[in-house]
XYZ file of C-alpha atoms in Angstrom:
111
model
C 0.029 -0.014 0.094
C 1.400 3.378 -0.872
C 0.812 5.765 1.882
C 1.211 9.590 1.555
C 4.426 10.874 3.200
C 2.618 13.740 4.909
C -1.074 14.250 5.889
C -2.261 17.744 6.904
C -5.537 18.450 8.558
C -6.590 22.107 8.748
C -9.798 23.740 10.039
C -12.611 24.893 7.858
C -11.744 28.434 8.167
C -14.125 29.848 5.537
C -17.121 28.057 7.209
C -15.992 29.350 10.628
C -15.743 33.125 9.236
C -19.190 32.813 7.734
C -20.842 31.549 11.179
C -19.072 34.087 13.325
C -20.168 36.774 10.906
C -23.665 35.836 10.820
C -23.744 35.263 14.677
C -22.185 38.623 15.152
C -24.625 40.173 12.635
C -27.632 38.802 14.356
C -26.558 40.188 17.686
C -25.679 43.744 16.194
C -29.180 43.868 14.672
C -30.631 42.597 18.039
C -28.702 45.656 19.443
C -30.168 47.947 16.972
C -33.706 46.617 17.866
C -33.148 47.054 21.655
C -31.922 50.753 21.100
C -35.052 51.439 19.102
C -37.338 50.216 21.954
C -35.996 53.000 24.239
C -35.660 52.731 28.097
C -33.003 50.312 29.501
C -32.948 48.744 25.942
C -30.619 51.662 24.750
C -27.893 50.692 27.140
C -28.100 46.848 26.593
C -28.372 47.218 22.797
C -25.182 49.670 22.808
C -23.570 46.949 24.658
C -24.582 44.370 22.168
C -23.406 46.505 19.102
C -20.074 47.393 20.834
C -19.259 43.813 22.027
C -20.449 41.728 18.999
C -19.583 44.369 16.281
C -16.213 45.220 17.757
C -15.472 41.767 18.773
C -16.339 40.628 15.136
C -14.391 43.291 13.649
C -11.172 42.468 15.485
C -11.856 38.506 15.640
C -12.932 37.797 11.978
C -9.491 39.053 10.379
C -7.433 37.106 13.028
C -9.539 33.785 12.155
C -8.865 34.520 8.484
C -5.012 34.440 8.760
C -4.115 31.964 11.750
C -2.008 29.182 10.717
C -3.582 26.251 12.529
C -3.108 22.603 11.331
C -2.047 19.039 12.316
C 0.422 17.287 10.376
C 0.875 13.628 10.519
C 4.147 12.206 8.868
C 5.770 8.650 9.312
C 8.018 10.047 12.021
C 5.751 12.461 14.001
C 2.702 14.449 14.709
C 3.135 18.125 14.524
C 0.909 20.868 15.711
C 1.014 24.345 14.268
C -0.919 27.250 16.026
C -0.645 30.926 16.530
C 1.167 30.275 19.887
C 3.866 28.170 18.443
C 4.526 24.697 17.037
C 4.606 21.304 18.706
C 6.121 18.210 17.612
C 5.544 14.610 19.077
C 7.618 11.820 17.717
C 5.478 8.571 17.269
C 8.258 6.767 19.317
C 7.233 8.999 22.240
C 3.637 8.146 21.981
C 2.382 5.137 23.846
C -1.401 5.093 22.998
C -3.897 7.260 21.360
C -7.095 8.484 22.736
C -8.821 11.352 24.465
C -6.977 13.140 27.361
C -8.563 15.721 29.419
C -6.577 18.310 31.220
C -8.718 20.624 33.472
C -11.811 21.014 31.083
C -9.625 21.059 27.758
C -9.655 17.737 25.689
C -6.549 16.539 23.614
C -6.839 13.836 21.142
C -3.855 12.056 21.954
C -1.812 10.512 25.023
C 1.896 10.968 25.109
C 4.253 9.092 27.421
C-alpha cells in the first residue's frame, strides 16, 4: 500500500468565518432593535453592538489568517498554531485516545 508521506489537517476556516459573521450580525441587529425600544434597551443594545460588532471586527481578520493545522508524517505528529509549534515523535506516544487536562480535551496521550 502506498501511503502519503505527509497528511495535513486544517480547520474549515471559511465556514467558521461565515458562521461568526452571521452570529455577530444577528446580535448587532438585535442591539439596534433594543435601542429602538428605548428605556434600558438603549444601554443593553449599545453594549450588544459594541461587544459583538467590535469583537467581530477584530476576531474575523485574525481567524482568516491564523495558521492552525495538524501534520501527520511517518515520523511525527506536529501541531502548528498561532502560539507556537509542537512536535511529538511517534516513538514517544504510547497510546492514542482522548485526554482531559482541566476542562480541555486533547486527542492523544503521550508517554
